[in-house]
PDB file of C-alpha atoms and ligand atoms in Angstrom:
ATOM      1  CA  MET A   1      68.796 157.280 186.363  1.00 82.00           C
ATOM      2  CA  THR A   2      66.013 157.870 183.875  1.00 94.00           C
ATOM      3  CA  LEU A   3      63.229 155.423 183.033  1.00 97.00           C
ATOM      4  CA  SER A   4      64.193 152.741 180.506  1.00 97.00           C
ATOM      5  CA  THR A   5      62.357 152.917 177.203  1.00 97.00           C
ATOM      6  CA  LYS A   6      60.493 149.745 178.009  1.00 98.00           C
ATOM      7  CA  LEU A   7      59.331 151.031 181.412  1.00 98.00           C
ATOM      8  CA  SER A   8      58.479 154.523 179.976  1.00 98.00           C
ATOM      9  CA  GLU A   9      56.246 152.756 177.384  1.00 97.00           C
ATOM     10  CA  ALA A  10      54.720 150.667 180.188  1.00 98.00           C
ATOM     11  CA  PHE A  11      53.910 153.861 182.061  1.00 98.00           C
ATOM     12  CA  ASN A  12      52.178 155.342 178.949  1.00 98.00           C
ATOM     13  CA  ALA A  13      50.159 152.089 178.550  1.00 98.00           C
ATOM     14  CA  GLN A  14      49.189 152.185 182.179  1.00 98.00           C
ATOM     15  CA  VAL A  15      48.179 155.830 182.094  1.00 98.00           C
ATOM     16  CA  ASN A  16      45.901 154.920 179.181  1.00 98.00           C
ATOM     17  CA  ALA A  17      44.553 151.827 181.166  1.00 98.00           C
ATOM     18  CA  GLU A  18      43.744 154.023 184.162  1.00 98.00           C
ATOM     19  CA  MET A  19      41.926 156.541 181.933  1.00 98.00           C
ATOM     20  CA  TRP A  20      39.983 153.659 180.342  1.00 98.00           C
ATOM     21  CA  SER A  21      39.111 152.449 183.892  1.00 98.00           C
ATOM     22  CA  ALA A  22      37.877 155.954 184.805  1.00 98.00           C
ATOM     23  CA  ASN A  23      35.568 155.933 181.742  1.00 98.00           C
ATOM     24  CA  LEU A  24      34.444 152.399 182.528  1.00 98.00           C
ATOM     25  CA  TYR A  25      33.351 153.493 186.056  1.00 98.00           C
ATOM     26  CA  LEU A  26      31.796 156.670 184.791  1.00 98.00           C
ATOM     27  CA  SER A  27      29.774 154.517 182.287  1.00 98.00           C
ATOM     28  CA  MET A  28      28.717 152.291 185.195  1.00 98.00           C
ATOM     29  CA  ALA A  29      27.689 155.411 187.118  1.00 98.00           C
ATOM     30  CA  VAL A  30      25.462 156.429 184.190  1.00 98.00           C
ATOM     31  CA  TYR A  31      24.003 152.859 184.125  1.00 98.00           C
ATOM     32  CA  PHE A  32      23.016 153.156 187.795  1.00 97.00           C
ATOM     33  CA  LYS A  33      21.764 156.754 187.479  1.00 97.00           C
ATOM     34  CA  LYS A  34      19.359 155.644 184.762  1.00 97.00           C
ATOM     35  CA  GLN A  35      17.883 153.186 187.269  1.00 94.00           C
ATOM     36  CA  ALA A  36      17.805 155.756 190.110  1.00 95.00           C
ATOM     37  CA  LEU A  37      20.359 153.711 192.065  1.00 95.00           C
ATOM     38  CA  ASN A  38      22.042 156.867 193.083  1.00 96.00           C
ATOM     39  CA  GLY A  39      24.207 155.404 195.872  1.00 97.00           C
ATOM     40  CA  PHE A  40      25.747 152.921 193.374  1.00 97.00           C
ATOM     41  CA  ALA A  41      26.245 155.841 190.973  1.00 97.00           C
ATOM     42  CA  THR A  42      27.954 157.957 193.600  1.00 97.00           C
ATOM     43  CA  TRP A  43      30.316 155.082 194.431  1.00 98.00           C
ATOM     44  CA  MET A  44      31.148 154.681 190.719  1.00 98.00           C
ATOM     45  CA  GLU A  45      31.781 158.409 190.276  1.00 98.00           C
ATOM     46  CA  LYS A  46      34.245 158.293 193.158  1.00 98.00           C
ATOM     47  CA  GLN A  47      35.862 155.190 191.777  1.00 98.00           C
ATOM     48  CA  ALA A  48      36.253 157.008 188.367  1.00 98.00           C
ATOM     49  CA  ALA A  49      37.884 159.994 190.061  1.00 98.00           C
ATOM     50  CA  GLU A  50      40.283 157.691 191.932  1.00 98.00           C
ATOM     51  CA  GLU A  51      41.271 156.097 188.585  1.00 98.00           C
ATOM     52  CA  LEU A  52      42.027 159.508 187.010  1.00 98.00           C
ATOM     53  CA  ASP A  53      44.066 160.334 190.103  1.00 98.00           C
ATOM     54  CA  HIS A  54      46.097 157.148 189.455  1.00 98.00           C
ATOM     55  CA  ALA A  55      46.702 158.377 185.882  1.00 98.00           C
ATOM     56  CA  HIS A  56      47.874 161.812 187.102  1.00 98.00           C
ATOM     57  CA  LYS A  57      50.290 160.216 189.721  1.00 98.00           C
ATOM     58  CA  MET A  58      51.805 158.048 186.991  1.00 98.00           C
ATOM     59  CA  ILE A  59      52.143 160.935 184.585  1.00 98.00           C
ATOM     60  CA  ASP A  60      53.886 163.083 187.217  1.00 98.00           C
ATOM     61  CA  TYR A  61      56.164 160.298 188.293  1.00 98.00           C
ATOM     62  CA  ALA A  62      57.106 159.334 184.684  1.00 98.00           C
ATOM     63  CA  ILE A  63      57.930 162.997 183.823  1.00 97.00           C
ATOM     64  CA  GLU A  64      59.977 163.413 186.995  1.00 97.00           C
ATOM     65  CA  ARG A  65      62.029 160.346 185.840  1.00 97.00           C
ATOM     66  CA  GLY A  66      62.532 161.642 182.322  1.00 96.00           C
ATOM     67  CA  GLY A  67      60.002 159.330 180.734  1.00 95.00           C
ATOM     68  CA  ASP A  68      58.494 160.143 177.356  1.00 95.00           C
ATOM     69  CA  VAL A  69      54.875 160.703 178.380  1.00 96.00           C
ATOM     70  CA  MET A  70      52.219 160.737 175.690  1.00 96.00           C
ATOM     71  CA  ILE A  71      48.445 160.773 176.158  1.00 97.00           C
ATOM     72  CA  GLY A  72      46.882 158.466 173.621  1.00 95.00           C
ATOM     73  CA  GLN A  73      43.372 157.683 172.463  1.00 97.00           C
ATOM     74  CA  VAL A  74      41.130 155.953 174.975  1.00 98.00           C
ATOM     75  CA  ASN A  75      39.103 153.136 173.625  1.00 98.00           C
ATOM     76  CA  VAL A  76      35.382 153.002 174.048  1.00 98.00           C
ATOM     77  CA  VAL A  77      33.977 151.376 177.193  1.00 98.00           C
ATOM     78  CA  PRO A  78      30.883 149.127 177.569  1.00 98.00           C
ATOM     79  CA  THR A  79      27.588 150.998 178.240  1.00 97.00           C
ATOM     80  CA  ALA A  80      25.191 148.189 179.341  1.00 96.00           C
ATOM     81  CA  TRP A  81      25.071 145.399 181.862  1.00 97.00           C
ATOM     82  CA  GLY A  82      22.331 142.885 182.707  1.00 94.00           C
ATOM     83  CA  SER A  83      22.142 143.612 186.453  1.00 93.00           C
ATOM     84  CA  PRO A  84      24.127 145.209 189.316  1.00 94.00           C
ATOM     85  CA  VAL A  85      25.570 141.751 190.099  1.00 94.00           C
ATOM     86  CA  GLU A  86      26.853 141.654 186.525  1.00 96.00           C
ATOM     87  CA  VAL A  87      28.323 145.131 186.914  1.00 97.00           C
ATOM     88  CA  PHE A  88      30.333 144.192 190.021  1.00 97.00           C
ATOM     89  CA  GLU A  89      31.411 140.887 188.485  1.00 97.00           C
ATOM     90  CA  HIS A  90      32.867 143.095 185.743  1.00 98.00           C
ATOM     91  CA  VAL A  91      34.458 145.376 188.305  1.00 98.00           C
ATOM     92  CA  TYR A  92      36.040 142.481 190.129  1.00 98.00           C
ATOM     93  CA  LYS A  93      37.386 140.923 186.953  1.00 98.00           C
ATOM     94  CA  HIS A  94      38.707 144.329 185.739  1.00 98.00           C
ATOM     95  CA  GLU A  95      40.556 145.047 188.964  1.00 98.00           C
ATOM     96  CA  GLN A  96      42.145 141.597 188.819  1.00 98.00           C
ATOM     97  CA  TYR A  97      43.316 142.469 185.313  1.00 98.00           C
ATOM     98  CA  VAL A  98      44.694 145.912 186.483  1.00 98.00           C
ATOM     99  CA  SER A  99      46.593 144.093 189.237  1.00 98.00           C
ATOM    100  CA  GLU A 100      48.244 141.923 186.497  1.00 98.00           C
ATOM    101  CA  LEU A 101      49.245 145.071 184.625  1.00 98.00           C
ATOM    102  CA  ILE A 102      50.805 146.604 187.657  1.00 98.00           C
ATOM    103  CA  ASP A 103      52.629 143.354 188.414  1.00 98.00           C
ATOM    104  CA  ASN A 104      53.980 143.329 184.876  1.00 98.00           C
ATOM    105  CA  MET A 105      55.252 146.896 185.390  1.00 98.00           C
ATOM    106  CA  LEU A 106      56.971 145.890 188.499  1.00 98.00           C
ATOM    107  CA  ASN A 107      58.593 142.977 186.659  1.00 98.00           C
ATOM    108  CA  ILE A 108      60.094 145.487 184.218  1.00 98.00           C
ATOM    109  CA  ALA A 109      61.255 147.743 187.003  1.00 98.00           C
ATOM    110  CA  GLU A 110      62.948 144.729 188.611  1.00 98.00           C
ATOM    111  CA  GLU A 111      64.684 143.757 185.367  1.00 98.00           C
ATOM    112  CA  ASP A 112      65.863 147.379 185.135  1.00 98.00           C
ATOM    113  CA  LYS A 113      67.039 147.303 188.809  1.00 98.00           C
ATOM    114  CA  ASP A 114      65.034 150.612 188.957  1.00 98.00           C
ATOM    115  CA  HIS A 115      64.491 150.741 192.718  1.00 97.00           C
ATOM    116  CA  ALA A 116      62.742 154.132 192.619  1.00 98.00           C
ATOM    117  CA  SER A 117      60.125 152.748 190.283  1.00 98.00           C
ATOM    118  CA  ARG A 118      59.787 149.647 192.368  1.00 98.00           C
ATOM    119  CA  ALA A 119      59.058 151.772 195.416  1.00 98.00           C
ATOM    120  CA  PHE A 120      56.566 153.877 193.437  1.00 98.00           C
ATOM    121  CA  LEU A 121      54.773 150.842 192.099  1.00 98.00           C
ATOM    122  CA  PHE A 122      54.522 149.066 195.441  1.00 98.00           C
ATOM    123  CA  ASP A 123      51.850 151.649 196.417  1.00 98.00           C
ATOM    124  CA  PHE A 124      49.849 150.502 193.463  1.00 98.00           C
ATOM    125  CA  VAL A 125      50.381 146.817 194.279  1.00 98.00           C
ATOM    126  CA  ARG A 126      48.904 147.531 197.722  1.00 98.00           C
ATOM    127  CA  GLU A 127      46.118 149.631 196.234  1.00 96.00           C
ATOM    128  CA  GLN A 128      45.128 146.689 193.969  1.00 97.00           C
ATOM    129  CA  VAL A 129      44.781 144.363 196.937  1.00 98.00           C
ATOM    130  CA  GLU A 130      42.281 146.841 198.360  1.00 97.00           C
ATOM    131  CA  GLU A 131      40.510 147.349 195.030  1.00 97.00           C
ATOM    132  CA  GLU A 132      40.030 143.643 194.502  1.00 98.00           C
ATOM    133  CA  ALA A 133      38.848 143.049 198.101  1.00 98.00           C
ATOM    134  CA  THR A 134      36.392 145.962 197.895  1.00 97.00           C
ATOM    135  CA  ALA A 135      34.899 144.811 194.625  1.00 97.00           C
ATOM    136  CA  LYS A 136      34.616 141.281 195.935  1.00 97.00           C
ATOM    137  CA  GLY A 137      32.981 142.460 199.127  1.00 96.00           C
ATOM    138  CA  ILE A 138      30.253 144.395 197.241  1.00 95.00           C
ATOM    139  CA  LEU A 139      29.743 141.503 194.845  1.00 95.00           C
ATOM    140  CA  ASP A 140      29.274 139.151 197.836  1.00 94.00           C
ATOM    141  CA  ASP A 141      26.770 141.599 199.365  1.00 92.00           C
ATOM    142  CA  LEU A 142      24.865 141.823 196.127  1.00 92.00           C
ATOM    143  CA  LYS A 143      24.697 138.049 195.911  1.00 92.00           C
ATOM    144  CA  ASN A 144      23.594 137.654 199.553  1.00 90.00           C
ATOM    145  CA  TYR A 145      21.114 140.508 199.723  1.00 84.00           C
ATOM    146  CA  GLY A 146      20.626 141.535 196.116  1.00 72.00           C
ATOM    147  CA  ASP A 147      17.662 141.595 193.832  1.00 69.00           C
ATOM    148  CA  HIS A 148      14.999 142.956 196.149  1.00 71.00           C
ATOM    149  CA  HIS A 149      17.393 144.570 198.597  1.00 80.00           C
ATOM    150  CA  TYR A 150      19.393 146.909 196.389  1.00 86.00           C
ATOM    151  CA  GLY A 151      18.198 149.793 198.567  1.00 86.00           C
ATOM    152  CA  ILE A 152      20.279 148.709 201.559  1.00 88.00           C
ATOM    153  CA  ILE A 153      23.427 148.353 199.486  1.00 91.00           C
ATOM    154  CA  ASP A 154      22.613 151.575 197.481  1.00 92.00           C
ATOM    155  CA  HIS A 155      22.399 153.439 200.771  1.00 91.00           C
ATOM    156  CA  LYS A 156      25.668 152.068 202.025  1.00 90.00           C
ATOM    157  CA  LEU A 157      27.612 152.688 198.823  1.00 93.00           C
ATOM    158  CA  GLY A 158      26.222 156.241 198.639  1.00 94.00           C
ATOM    159  CA  LYS A 159      28.185 157.032 201.812  1.00 92.00           C
ATOM    160  CA  ARG A 160      31.575 156.414 200.193  1.00 88.00           C
ATOM    161  CA  GLU A 161      33.929 159.299 201.056  1.00 85.00           C
TER     162      GLU A 161
HETATM  163 MG1   MG B 201      43.652 152.345 189.257  1.00 77.18          MG
END
């Protein structure tokens, strides 16, 4: 069984969305570097690398399944935020949006009765639960200790593996 045209197109769109996410987080890393919040920047760089890894996994899977993979143009990402809290509000919202995209792909895989794609996408469904929880956790920390205590959070985020 090869990917349906609809699912193949959804994979292409998702690869593009993952690449856009990688650029978004890289842009956030630059924002933090400019303020010498290097722990935040390290966290964002690792997040960006993870998003690119998602794109690569989807490309490899779609090709294995005979999908028509195409790398398209990636739209520009924002470059400025008002505060670290605003950055993580954006991260949290963005990850919720990505969860919706993944859920929509799974809906297509279910319509197609494409069980291999369902199994593949379940990893991403679980990943999104983590992504949302992590973003929410950092946002809560920033709201609880933020403003004058960025240093503590910066130190903690800099330790991300
Ligand atoms: Mg991702």
